[in-house]
PDB file of C-alpha atoms in Angstrom:
ATOM      1  CA  MET A  22      33.294  -5.607 -25.510  1.00  0.00           C
ATOM      2  CA  ASN A  23      30.286  -3.312 -25.652  1.00  0.00           C
ATOM      3  CA  ARG A  24      28.543  -2.673 -22.399  1.00  0.00           C
ATOM      4  CA  PRO A  25      24.808  -3.501 -22.370  1.00  0.00           C
ATOM      5  CA  THR A  26      22.478  -0.529 -22.572  1.00  0.00           C
ATOM      6  CA  LEU A  27      20.143   0.285 -19.727  1.00  0.00           C
ATOM      7  CA  ARG A  28      17.239  -1.044 -21.810  1.00  0.00           C
ATOM      8  CA  GLU A  29      19.102  -4.356 -22.390  1.00  0.00           C
ATOM      9  CA  THR A  30      19.941  -4.598 -18.710  1.00  0.00           C
ATOM     10  CA  LEU A  31      16.349  -4.009 -17.699  1.00  0.00           C
ATOM     11  CA  HIS A  32      15.018  -6.470 -20.284  1.00  0.00           C
ATOM     12  CA  SER A  33      17.390  -9.134 -19.043  1.00  0.00           C
ATOM     13  CA  ARG A  34      15.818  -8.689 -15.631  1.00  0.00           C
ATOM     14  CA  VAL A  35      12.370  -9.280 -17.115  1.00  0.00           C
ATOM     15  CA  SER A  36      13.489 -12.800 -17.982  1.00  0.00           C
ATOM     16  CA  THR A  37      13.504 -13.487 -14.223  1.00  0.00           C
ATOM     17  CA  LEU A  38      10.419 -12.463 -12.332  1.00  0.00           C
ATOM     18  CA  ARG A  39      11.029 -11.875  -8.635  1.00  0.00           C
ATOM     19  CA  THR A  40       7.765 -13.016  -7.112  1.00  0.00           C
ATOM     20  CA  ILE A  41       5.928 -12.848  -3.804  1.00  0.00           C
ATOM     21  CA  ILE A  42       3.008 -15.126  -2.947  1.00  0.00           C
ATOM     22  CA  ALA A  43       0.620 -13.606  -0.375  1.00  0.00           C
ATOM     23  CA  ASP A  44      -2.236 -15.778   0.856  1.00  0.00           C
ATOM     24  CA  ASP A  45      -3.345 -16.653   4.365  1.00  0.00           C
ATOM     25  CA  GLU A  46      -4.236 -20.218   3.326  1.00  0.00           C
ATOM     26  CA  PRO A  47      -1.145 -22.504   3.372  1.00  0.00           C
ATOM     27  CA  LEU A  48      -2.714 -24.960   0.925  1.00  0.00           C
ATOM     28  CA  ALA A  49      -3.425 -22.155  -1.519  1.00  0.00           C
ATOM     29  CA  ARG A  50       0.193 -20.991  -1.257  1.00  0.00           C
ATOM     30  CA  ASP A  51       1.412 -24.572  -1.789  1.00  0.00           C
ATOM     31  CA  ARG A  52      -0.679 -24.957  -4.935  1.00  0.00           C
ATOM     32  CA  LEU A  53       0.344 -21.642  -6.440  1.00  0.00           C
ATOM     33  CA  ARG A  54       4.000 -22.207  -5.562  1.00  0.00           C
ATOM     34  CA  ALA A  55       3.960 -25.617  -7.280  1.00  0.00           C
ATOM     35  CA  MET A  56       2.380 -24.139 -10.408  1.00  0.00           C
ATOM     36  CA  LEU A  57       4.781 -21.195 -10.565  1.00  0.00           C
ATOM     37  CA  ARG A  58       7.826 -23.427 -10.139  1.00  0.00           C
ATOM     38  CA  ARG A  59       7.034 -25.053 -13.466  1.00  0.00           C
ATOM     39  CA  ASP A  60       8.484 -21.867 -14.936  1.00  0.00           C
ATOM     40  CA  PRO A  61      12.234 -21.766 -14.116  1.00  0.00           C
ATOM     41  CA  SER A  62      12.348 -18.030 -14.797  1.00  0.00           C
ATOM     42  CA  ILE A  63      10.118 -17.287 -11.797  1.00  0.00           C
ATOM     43  CA  GLU A  64      12.007 -16.708  -8.565  1.00  0.00           C
ATOM     44  CA  ILE A  65       9.830 -16.818  -5.443  1.00  0.00           C
ATOM     45  CA  VAL A  66      11.525 -14.424  -3.039  1.00  0.00           C
ATOM     46  CA  ALA A  67       8.948 -14.448  -0.203  1.00  0.00           C
ATOM     47  CA  GLU A  68       5.651 -15.897   0.952  1.00  0.00           C
ATOM     48  CA  CYS A  69       3.309 -14.058   3.312  1.00  0.00           C
ATOM     49  CA  GLY A  70       0.165 -14.922   5.257  1.00  0.00           C
ATOM     50  CA  SER A  71      -1.105 -11.475   6.232  1.00  0.00           C
ATOM     51  CA  GLY A  72      -1.522  -8.002   4.794  1.00  0.00           C
ATOM     52  CA  PRO A  73       1.040  -6.218   7.001  1.00  0.00           C
ATOM     53  CA  ASP A  74       3.632  -8.955   6.350  1.00  0.00           C
ATOM     54  CA  THR A  75       3.078  -8.507   2.629  1.00  0.00           C
ATOM     55  CA  ILE A  76       3.674  -4.755   2.799  1.00  0.00           C
ATOM     56  CA  THR A  77       6.903  -5.383   4.705  1.00  0.00           C
ATOM     57  CA  ALA A  78       8.056  -8.047   2.250  1.00  0.00           C
ATOM     58  CA  VAL A  79       7.353  -5.862  -0.799  1.00  0.00           C
ATOM     59  CA  ARG A  80       9.318  -2.971   0.677  1.00  0.00           C
ATOM     60  CA  ARG A  81      12.187  -5.306   1.530  1.00  0.00           C
ATOM     61  CA  GLU A  82      12.348  -7.516  -1.571  1.00  0.00           C
ATOM     62  CA  LYS A  83      11.143  -5.074  -4.247  1.00  0.00           C
ATOM     63  CA  PRO A  84       9.629  -7.873  -6.351  1.00  0.00           C
ATOM     64  CA  ASP A  85       8.450  -7.641  -9.939  1.00  0.00           C
ATOM     65  CA  VAL A  86       5.077  -9.193  -9.130  1.00  0.00           C
ATOM     66  CA  VAL A  87       2.884 -10.106  -6.159  1.00  0.00           C
ATOM     67  CA  PHE A  88       0.213 -12.779  -6.364  1.00  0.00           C
ATOM     68  CA  LEU A  89      -2.063 -11.299  -3.753  1.00  0.00           C
ATOM     69  CA  ASP A  90      -5.065 -12.836  -2.023  1.00  0.00           C
ATOM     70  CA  VAL A  91      -7.836 -10.312  -1.460  1.00  0.00           C
ATOM     71  CA  GLN A  92      -9.013 -11.470   1.953  1.00  0.00           C
ATOM     72  CA  MET A  93      -6.184 -11.696   4.470  1.00  0.00           C
ATOM     73  CA  PRO A  94      -5.777 -10.931   8.190  1.00  0.00           C
ATOM     74  CA  GLY A  95      -4.422  -7.562   9.250  1.00  0.00           C
ATOM     75  CA  CYS A  96      -5.482  -5.768   6.097  1.00  0.00           C
ATOM     76  CA  ASP A  97      -6.875  -7.101   2.857  1.00  0.00           C
ATOM     77  CA  GLY A  98      -5.216  -7.153  -0.540  1.00  0.00           C
ATOM     78  CA  LEU A  99      -6.730  -3.862  -1.637  1.00  0.00           C
ATOM     79  CA  GLN A 100      -5.422  -2.194   1.491  1.00  0.00           C
ATOM     80  CA  VAL A 101      -2.006  -3.748   0.893  1.00  0.00           C
ATOM     81  CA  VAL A 102      -1.835  -2.040  -2.504  1.00  0.00           C
ATOM     82  CA  SER A 103      -2.980   1.284  -1.109  1.00  0.00           C
ATOM     83  CA  GLY A 104      -0.377   0.947   1.648  1.00  0.00           C
ATOM     84  CA  LEU A 105       2.515   0.729  -0.827  1.00  0.00           C
ATOM     85  CA  ASP A 106       4.490   3.674  -2.105  1.00  0.00           C
ATOM     86  CA  ARG A 107       4.136   4.148  -5.862  1.00  0.00           C
ATOM     87  CA  GLY A 108       7.841   3.554  -6.236  1.00  0.00           C
ATOM     88  CA  ASP A 109       7.571   0.195  -4.468  1.00  0.00           C
ATOM     89  CA  GLN A 110       4.475  -1.042  -6.225  1.00  0.00           C
ATOM     90  CA  PRO A 111       5.103  -4.180  -8.266  1.00  0.00           C
ATOM     91  CA  ALA A 112       2.729  -5.736 -10.747  1.00  0.00           C
ATOM     92  CA  VAL A 113      -0.218  -7.066  -8.769  1.00  0.00           C
ATOM     93  CA  VAL A 114      -2.223 -10.165  -9.648  1.00  0.00           C
ATOM     94  CA  PHE A 115      -5.140 -10.614  -7.282  1.00  0.00           C
ATOM     95  CA  VAL A 116      -6.015 -14.199  -6.402  1.00  0.00           C
ATOM     96  CA  THR A 117      -9.405 -14.776  -4.810  1.00  0.00           C
ATOM     97  CA  ALA A 118     -12.459 -16.982  -4.685  1.00  0.00           C
ATOM     98  CA  HIS A 119     -14.772 -13.969  -4.796  1.00  0.00           C
ATOM     99  CA  GLU A 120     -15.405 -12.506  -8.230  1.00  0.00           C
ATOM    100  CA  THR A 121     -17.222  -9.551  -6.676  1.00  0.00           C
ATOM    101  CA  PHE A 122     -13.811  -8.010  -5.983  1.00  0.00           C
ATOM    102  CA  ALA A 123     -12.913  -7.790  -9.676  1.00  0.00           C
ATOM    103  CA  VAL A 124     -14.046  -4.195 -10.162  1.00  0.00           C
ATOM    104  CA  GLU A 125     -12.251  -3.069  -7.013  1.00  0.00           C
ATOM    105  CA  ALA A 126      -9.100  -4.917  -8.083  1.00  0.00           C
ATOM    106  CA  PHE A 127      -8.830  -3.194 -11.436  1.00  0.00           C
ATOM    107  CA  ALA A 128      -9.654   0.130  -9.802  1.00  0.00           C
ATOM    108  CA  VAL A 129      -6.260  -0.130  -8.084  1.00  0.00           C
ATOM    109  CA  GLU A 130      -4.591  -0.974 -11.433  1.00  0.00           C
ATOM    110  CA  ALA A 131      -4.115  -4.700 -10.899  1.00  0.00           C
ATOM    111  CA  VAL A 132      -2.466  -6.411 -13.857  1.00  0.00           C
ATOM    112  CA  ASP A 133      -4.756  -9.432 -13.637  1.00  0.00           C
ATOM    113  CA  PHE A 134      -7.350 -11.134 -11.485  1.00  0.00           C
ATOM    114  CA  LEU A 135      -7.275 -14.903 -10.916  1.00  0.00           C
ATOM    115  CA  LEU A 136     -10.486 -16.488  -9.716  1.00  0.00           C
ATOM    116  CA  LYS A 137      -9.950 -19.628  -7.640  1.00  0.00           C
ATOM    117  CA  PRO A 138      -9.795 -22.401  -8.651  1.00  0.00           C
ATOM    118  CA  PHE A 139      -7.777 -21.492 -11.752  1.00  0.00           C
ATOM    119  CA  ASP A 140      -5.814 -23.826 -13.999  1.00  0.00           C
ATOM    120  CA  LEU A 141      -2.250 -23.692 -15.285  1.00  0.00           C
ATOM    121  CA  ASP A 142      -3.245 -22.150 -18.615  1.00  0.00           C
ATOM    122  CA  ARG A 143      -4.959 -19.248 -16.883  1.00  0.00           C
ATOM    123  CA  LEU A 144      -1.956 -18.725 -14.619  1.00  0.00           C
ATOM    124  CA  GLU A 145       0.426 -18.727 -17.586  1.00  0.00           C
ATOM    125  CA  HIS A 146      -1.766 -16.106 -19.251  1.00  0.00           C
ATOM    126  CA  ALA A 147      -1.471 -13.945 -16.132  1.00  0.00           C
ATOM    127  CA  VAL A 148       2.319 -14.368 -16.105  1.00  0.00           C
ATOM    128  CA  ARG A 149       2.512 -13.249 -19.739  1.00  0.00           C
ATOM    129  CA  ARG A 150       0.527 -10.130 -18.850  1.00  0.00           C
ATOM    130  CA  VAL A 151       2.890  -9.476 -15.954  1.00  0.00           C
ATOM    131  CA  ARG A 152       5.925  -9.772 -18.237  1.00  0.00           C
ATOM    132  CA  GLU A 153       4.418  -7.264 -20.661  1.00  0.00           C
ATOM    133  CA  HIS A 154       3.637  -4.920 -17.802  1.00  0.00           C
ATOM    134  CA  VAL A 155       7.156  -5.149 -16.395  1.00  0.00           C
ATOM    135  CA  ARG A 156       8.718  -4.759 -19.854  1.00  0.00           C
ATOM    136  CA  HIS A 157       6.712  -1.574 -20.550  1.00  0.00           C
ATOM    137  CA  LYS A 158       7.642  -0.256 -17.127  1.00  0.00           C
ATOM    138  CA  HIS A 159      11.336  -0.836 -17.810  1.00  0.00           C
ATOM    139  CA  ASP A 160      11.085   0.689 -21.302  1.00  0.00           C
ATOM    140  CA  ASP A 161       9.554   3.839 -19.834  1.00  0.00           C
ATOM    141  CA  ARG A 162      12.327   4.019 -17.290  1.00  0.00           C
ATOM    142  CA  ALA A 163      15.030   3.564 -19.955  1.00  0.00           C
ATOM    143  CA  ASP A 164      13.407   6.204 -22.199  1.00  0.00           C
ATOM    144  CA  ARG A 165      13.316   8.739 -19.369  1.00  0.00           C
ATOM    145  CA  SER A 166      16.932   8.012 -18.545  1.00  0.00           C
ATOM    146  CA  ALA A 167      18.008   8.402 -22.207  1.00  0.00           C
ATOM    147  CA  ALA A 168      16.044  11.644 -22.608  1.00  0.00           C
ATOM    148  CA  SER A 169      17.731  13.097 -19.555  1.00  0.00           C
ATOM    149  CA  ARG A 170      21.142  12.540 -21.200  1.00  0.00           C
ATOM    150  CA  GLU A 171      20.260  14.329 -24.466  1.00  0.00           C
ATOM    151  CA  PRO A 172      22.502  17.386 -25.057  1.00  0.00           C
ATOM    152  CA  GLY A 173      20.764  20.537 -23.980  1.00  0.00           C
ATOM    153  CA  MET A 174      18.156  18.697 -21.997  1.00  0.00           C
ATOM    154  CA  PRO A 175      17.868  19.864 -18.396  1.00  0.00           C
ATOM    155  CA  GLN A 176      19.065  17.267 -15.944  1.00  0.00           C
ATOM    156  CA  PRO A 177      16.350  16.117 -13.615  1.00  0.00           C
ATOM    157  CA  SER A 178      16.728  17.152 -10.031  1.00  0.00           C
ATOM    158  CA  PRO A 179      16.863  14.471  -7.359  1.00  0.00           C
ATOM    159  CA  ALA A 180      13.318  15.426  -6.440  1.00  0.00           C
ATOM    160  CA  VAL A 181      12.162  14.573  -9.982  1.00  0.00           C
ATOM    161  CA  GLU A 182      14.044  11.257  -9.991  1.00  0.00           C
ATOM    162  CA  THR A 183      12.455  10.201  -6.775  1.00  0.00           C
ATOM    163  CA  PRO A 184       8.978  11.714  -6.779  1.00  0.00           C
ATOM    164  CA  ARG A 185       7.046  11.463  -3.626  1.00  0.00           C
ATOM    165  CA  PRO A 186       4.364   8.849  -4.139  1.00  0.00           C
ATOM    166  CA  THR A 187       0.777   9.920  -4.265  1.00  0.00           C
ATOM    167  CA  ASP A 188      -0.609   9.451  -0.802  1.00  0.00           C
ATOM    168  CA  ARG A 189      -3.975   7.833  -1.067  1.00  0.00           C
ATOM    169  CA  ILE A 190      -5.641   5.179   0.982  1.00  0.00           C
ATOM    170  CA  THR A 191      -8.543   2.945   0.182  1.00  0.00           C
ATOM    171  CA  VAL A 192     -11.312   2.042   2.613  1.00  0.00           C
ATOM    172  CA  ARG A 193     -14.402  -0.058   2.152  1.00  0.00           C
ATOM    173  CA  VAL A 194     -17.608   1.412   3.475  1.00  0.00           C
ATOM    174  CA  ASP A 195     -20.998  -0.268   3.075  1.00  0.00           C
ATOM    175  CA  GLY A 196     -19.846  -2.164   0.014  1.00  0.00           C
ATOM    176  CA  ARG A 197     -18.287   0.934  -1.564  1.00  0.00           C
ATOM    177  CA  VAL A 198     -14.586   1.479  -2.181  1.00  0.00           C
ATOM    178  CA  VAL A 199     -13.665   4.987  -1.084  1.00  0.00           C
ATOM    179  CA  PHE A 200     -10.354   6.627  -2.008  1.00  0.00           C
ATOM    180  CA  LEU A 201      -9.157   9.185   0.506  1.00  0.00           C
ATOM    181  CA  GLU A 202      -6.363  11.701   0.502  1.00  0.00           C
ATOM    182  CA  PRO A 203      -4.807  11.763   3.983  1.00  0.00           C
ATOM    183  CA  THR A 204      -5.385  15.511   4.072  1.00  0.00           C
ATOM    184  CA  GLU A 205      -9.137  14.822   4.058  1.00  0.00           C
ATOM    185  CA  ILE A 206      -8.884  12.921   7.337  1.00  0.00           C
ATOM    186  CA  VAL A 207      -9.012  14.826  10.614  1.00  0.00           C
ATOM    187  CA  TRP A 208      -8.825  11.938  13.015  1.00  0.00           C
ATOM    188  CA  VAL A 209      -9.638   8.251  13.389  1.00  0.00           C
ATOM    189  CA  GLU A 210     -11.460   6.796  16.354  1.00  0.00           C
ATOM    190  CA  ALA A 211     -11.577   3.166  17.508  1.00  0.00           C
ATOM    191  CA  ALA A 212     -15.043   1.643  17.941  1.00  0.00           C
ATOM    192  CA  ASP A 213     -14.897  -2.053  18.922  1.00  0.00           C
ATOM    193  CA  ASN A 214     -14.081  -3.954  15.717  1.00  0.00           C
ATOM    194  CA  TYR A 215     -14.430  -0.823  13.604  1.00  0.00           C
ATOM    195  CA  VAL A 216     -12.899   2.598  13.274  1.00  0.00           C
ATOM    196  CA  VAL A 217     -14.732   5.849  12.652  1.00  0.00           C
ATOM    197  CA  VAL A 218     -12.904   8.056  10.160  1.00  0.00           C
ATOM    198  CA  HIS A 219     -13.732  11.722  10.699  1.00  0.00           C
ATOM    199  CA  LEU A 220     -13.323  13.796   7.535  1.00  0.00           C
ATOM    200  CA  ARG A 221     -12.800  17.531   7.126  1.00  0.00           C
ATOM    201  CA  SER A 222     -16.174  17.688   5.349  1.00  0.00           C
ATOM    202  CA  GLY A 223     -17.838  16.554   8.586  1.00  0.00           C
ATOM    203  CA  GLU A 224     -18.673  13.150   7.107  1.00  0.00           C
ATOM    204  CA  ARG A 225     -17.915  10.089   9.211  1.00  0.00           C
ATOM    205  CA  LEU A 226     -16.980   6.761   7.618  1.00  0.00           C
ATOM    206  CA  ILE A 227     -17.350   3.542   9.604  1.00  0.00           C
ATOM    207  CA  VAL A 228     -14.728   1.042   8.468  1.00  0.00           C
ATOM    208  CA  ARG A 229     -14.165  -2.520   9.630  1.00  0.00           C
ATOM    209  CA  GLU A 230     -10.466  -2.268  10.444  1.00  0.00           C
ATOM    210  CA  THR A 231      -8.330  -2.008  13.550  1.00  0.00           C
ATOM    211  CA  LEU A 232      -6.967   1.317  14.708  1.00  0.00           C
ATOM    212  CA  SER A 233      -3.441  -0.126  14.692  1.00  0.00           C
ATOM    213  CA  SER A 234      -3.755  -1.027  11.030  1.00  0.00           C
ATOM    214  CA  PHE A 235      -5.040   2.440  10.201  1.00  0.00           C
ATOM    215  CA  GLU A 236      -2.235   3.994  12.203  1.00  0.00           C
ATOM    216  CA  GLU A 237       0.327   1.983  10.251  1.00  0.00           C
ATOM    217  CA  ARG A 238      -1.126   3.126   6.930  1.00  0.00           C
ATOM    218  CA  LEU A 239      -1.203   6.774   7.948  1.00  0.00           C
ATOM    219  CA  CYS A 240       1.911   7.204  10.047  1.00  0.00           C
ATOM    220  CA  ALA A 241       4.039   8.289   7.065  1.00  0.00           C
ATOM    221  CA  ALA A 242       1.466  10.955   6.208  1.00  0.00           C
ATOM    222  CA  GLY A 243       1.799  12.873   9.467  1.00  0.00           C
ATOM    223  CA  PHE A 244      -0.633  11.044  11.699  1.00  0.00           C
ATOM    224  CA  THR A 245       0.073   9.911  15.234  1.00  0.00           C
ATOM    225  CA  ARG A 246      -1.749   8.149  18.021  1.00  0.00           C
ATOM    226  CA  VAL A 247      -2.690  10.319  20.979  1.00  0.00           C
ATOM    227  CA  ASN A 248      -4.399   7.686  23.146  1.00  0.00           C
ATOM    228  CA  ARG A 249      -5.512   4.078  22.916  1.00  0.00           C
ATOM    229  CA  SER A 250      -8.572   5.002  20.870  1.00  0.00           C
ATOM    230  CA  ALA A 251      -7.513   7.891  18.657  1.00  0.00           C
ATOM    231  CA  VAL A 252      -5.105   8.708  15.826  1.00  0.00           C
ATOM    232  CA  VAL A 253      -4.975  12.331  14.694  1.00  0.00           C
ATOM    233  CA  ASN A 254      -3.741  14.247  11.686  1.00  0.00           C
ATOM    234  CA  VAL A 255      -1.045  16.401  13.269  1.00  0.00           C
ATOM    235  CA  ARG A 256      -1.751  19.234  10.808  1.00  0.00           C
ATOM    236  CA  GLN A 257      -5.255  19.384  12.250  1.00  0.00           C
ATOM    237  CA  VAL A 258      -4.026  19.947  15.808  1.00  0.00           C
ATOM    238  CA  ARG A 259      -4.768  23.511  16.876  1.00  0.00           C
ATOM    239  CA  GLU A 260      -3.453  23.402  20.424  1.00  0.00           C
ATOM    240  CA  LEU A 261      -2.764  21.343  23.529  1.00  0.00           C
ATOM    241  CA  GLN A 262      -4.895  22.323  26.506  1.00  0.00           C
ATOM    242  CA  PRO A 263      -3.904  21.473  30.073  1.00  0.00           C
ATOM    243  CA  THR A 264      -6.410  19.396  31.991  1.00  0.00           C
ATOM    244  CA  LEU A 265      -6.185  17.912  35.484  1.00  0.00           C
ATOM    245  CA  HIS A 266      -3.111  16.529  37.204  1.00  0.00           C
ATOM    246  CA  GLY A 267      -0.697  17.805  34.585  1.00  0.00           C
ATOM    247  CA  ASP A 268      -2.377  16.029  31.679  1.00  0.00           C
ATOM    248  CA  TYR A 269      -3.273  17.568  28.333  1.00  0.00           C
ATOM    249  CA  ALA A 270      -5.997  17.344  25.723  1.00  0.00           C
ATOM    250  CA  VAL A 271      -5.439  17.660  21.991  1.00  0.00           C
ATOM    251  CA  VAL A 272      -7.742  20.278  20.496  1.00  0.00           C
ATOM    252  CA  LEU A 273      -8.339  19.918  16.759  1.00  0.00           C
ATOM    253  CA  ARG A 274      -9.133  22.750  14.348  1.00  0.00           C
ATOM    254  CA  ASN A 275     -12.775  21.658  14.205  1.00  0.00           C
ATOM    255  CA  GLY A 276     -13.033  22.026  17.984  1.00  0.00           C
ATOM    256  CA  THR A 277     -12.872  18.329  18.828  1.00  0.00           C
ATOM    257  CA  LYS A 278     -11.060  17.768  22.123  1.00  0.00           C
ATOM    258  CA  ILE A 279      -9.299  14.415  22.611  1.00  0.00           C
ATOM    259  CA  PRO A 280      -7.470  13.266  25.769  1.00  0.00           C
ATOM    260  CA  LEU A 281      -3.705  12.953  25.265  1.00  0.00           C
ATOM    261  CA  SER A 282      -2.082   9.980  26.956  1.00  0.00           C
ATOM    262  CA  ARG A 283       0.863  11.036  29.050  1.00  0.00           C
ATOM    263  CA  ASN A 284       3.077   8.297  27.599  1.00  0.00           C
ATOM    264  CA  LEU A 285       2.262   9.455  24.040  1.00  0.00           C
ATOM    265  CA  ARG A 286       2.945  13.141  24.651  1.00  0.00           C
ATOM    266  CA  SER A 287       6.428  12.779  23.176  1.00  0.00           C
ATOM    267  CA  ARG A 288       4.954  11.890  19.780  1.00  0.00           C
ATOM    268  CA  ILE A 289       3.066  15.154  19.561  1.00  0.00           C
ATOM    269  CA  ASP A 290       6.114  17.018  20.814  1.00  0.00           C
ATOM    270  CA  HIS A 291       8.189  15.417  18.069  1.00  0.00           C
ATOM    271  CA  PHE A 292       5.837  16.601  15.328  1.00  0.00           C
ATOM    272  CA  MET A 293       5.515  20.053  16.815  1.00  0.00           C
ATOM    273  CA  SER A 294       9.261  20.489  17.126  1.00  0.00           C
ATOM    274  CA  SER A 295       9.794  19.332  13.540  1.00  0.00           C
ATOM    275  CA  GLY A 296       7.283  21.895  12.296  1.00  0.00           C
ATOM    276  CA  ARG A 297       4.970  19.338  10.625  1.00  0.00           C
TER     277      ARG A 297
END
C-alpha cells in the first residue's frame, strides 16, 4: 500500500479546520459557534474572551483559523496578531461591528473581515477563503520539503527550517496604526491608563495599553521590567549606577536614568550574565 505524500497528508488536514473563536461577548461566541457547527468539518478547539487568552490558546492549539474579535480586553485583535510568532500564525478572520477597522485588519494580512451582524452565506464565504489560504500554505510547505530532497540540492539547516519570526509589534496612536521593530524601542513608561513608548529617534508614542500587556509582548525580544512603571530594552542599558542604601539605577544609552527595584535586580543580572 502506497504511503500518502506530504502534500496528500497536508490536504487531508485541510478537510478539518481546527478553529478558535475569540470574542469577549458570550452571546457573540454562542452565535458564531452555532453557525460554524453546521459544517461538520470545522473542529472548534478553543474559545477565548480576551486578547492574552487568545495568544495562549493559539500557541497551545496551533489552529488553522481564528475568528477574532477586534475589541477585546487585555489587548485587541490587532495586537493579538502582532503578538504571535510567524510560525504560529493561523489564518485570521476578524469579526467586528466596526467597519473602520477593515484597513487595519488587512494590513496585518487577515484572510477576511466579517462585519457584525453577518449571515450564514457570508460566513461560508469566509470559510472557503480560509480553506484556500490553508491549502496554499500547505502546498508551499510541501514544495519546499520536496525541493530540499532533490539530488544535489543543499539540505536546509535547522535554522532555515525554523526561521526566527519577524519581530514586529503594532500600536495604535491617535487613530494611526504604527508598526515598530523592537529595536526601535528604548523603554516603555506607565502613565495611568496609557504607556509612553520612548523610541531611539527621540519620538514618544502615547498608547492606550497597560504596561503589563506591553511587557508580555516584548519580553521575548529582550525587554524586562525594572520597576513598577518601566520596561526597558536590555540592549539599551549602558550601566547600573549605585544610588542610596544599596539600590541601583538603570542608565540607558541615551542618558535616561531609571530607578531599579531591588526585587527586580535579578532580571537585569540574568540578561547581563547571558550576554544579551
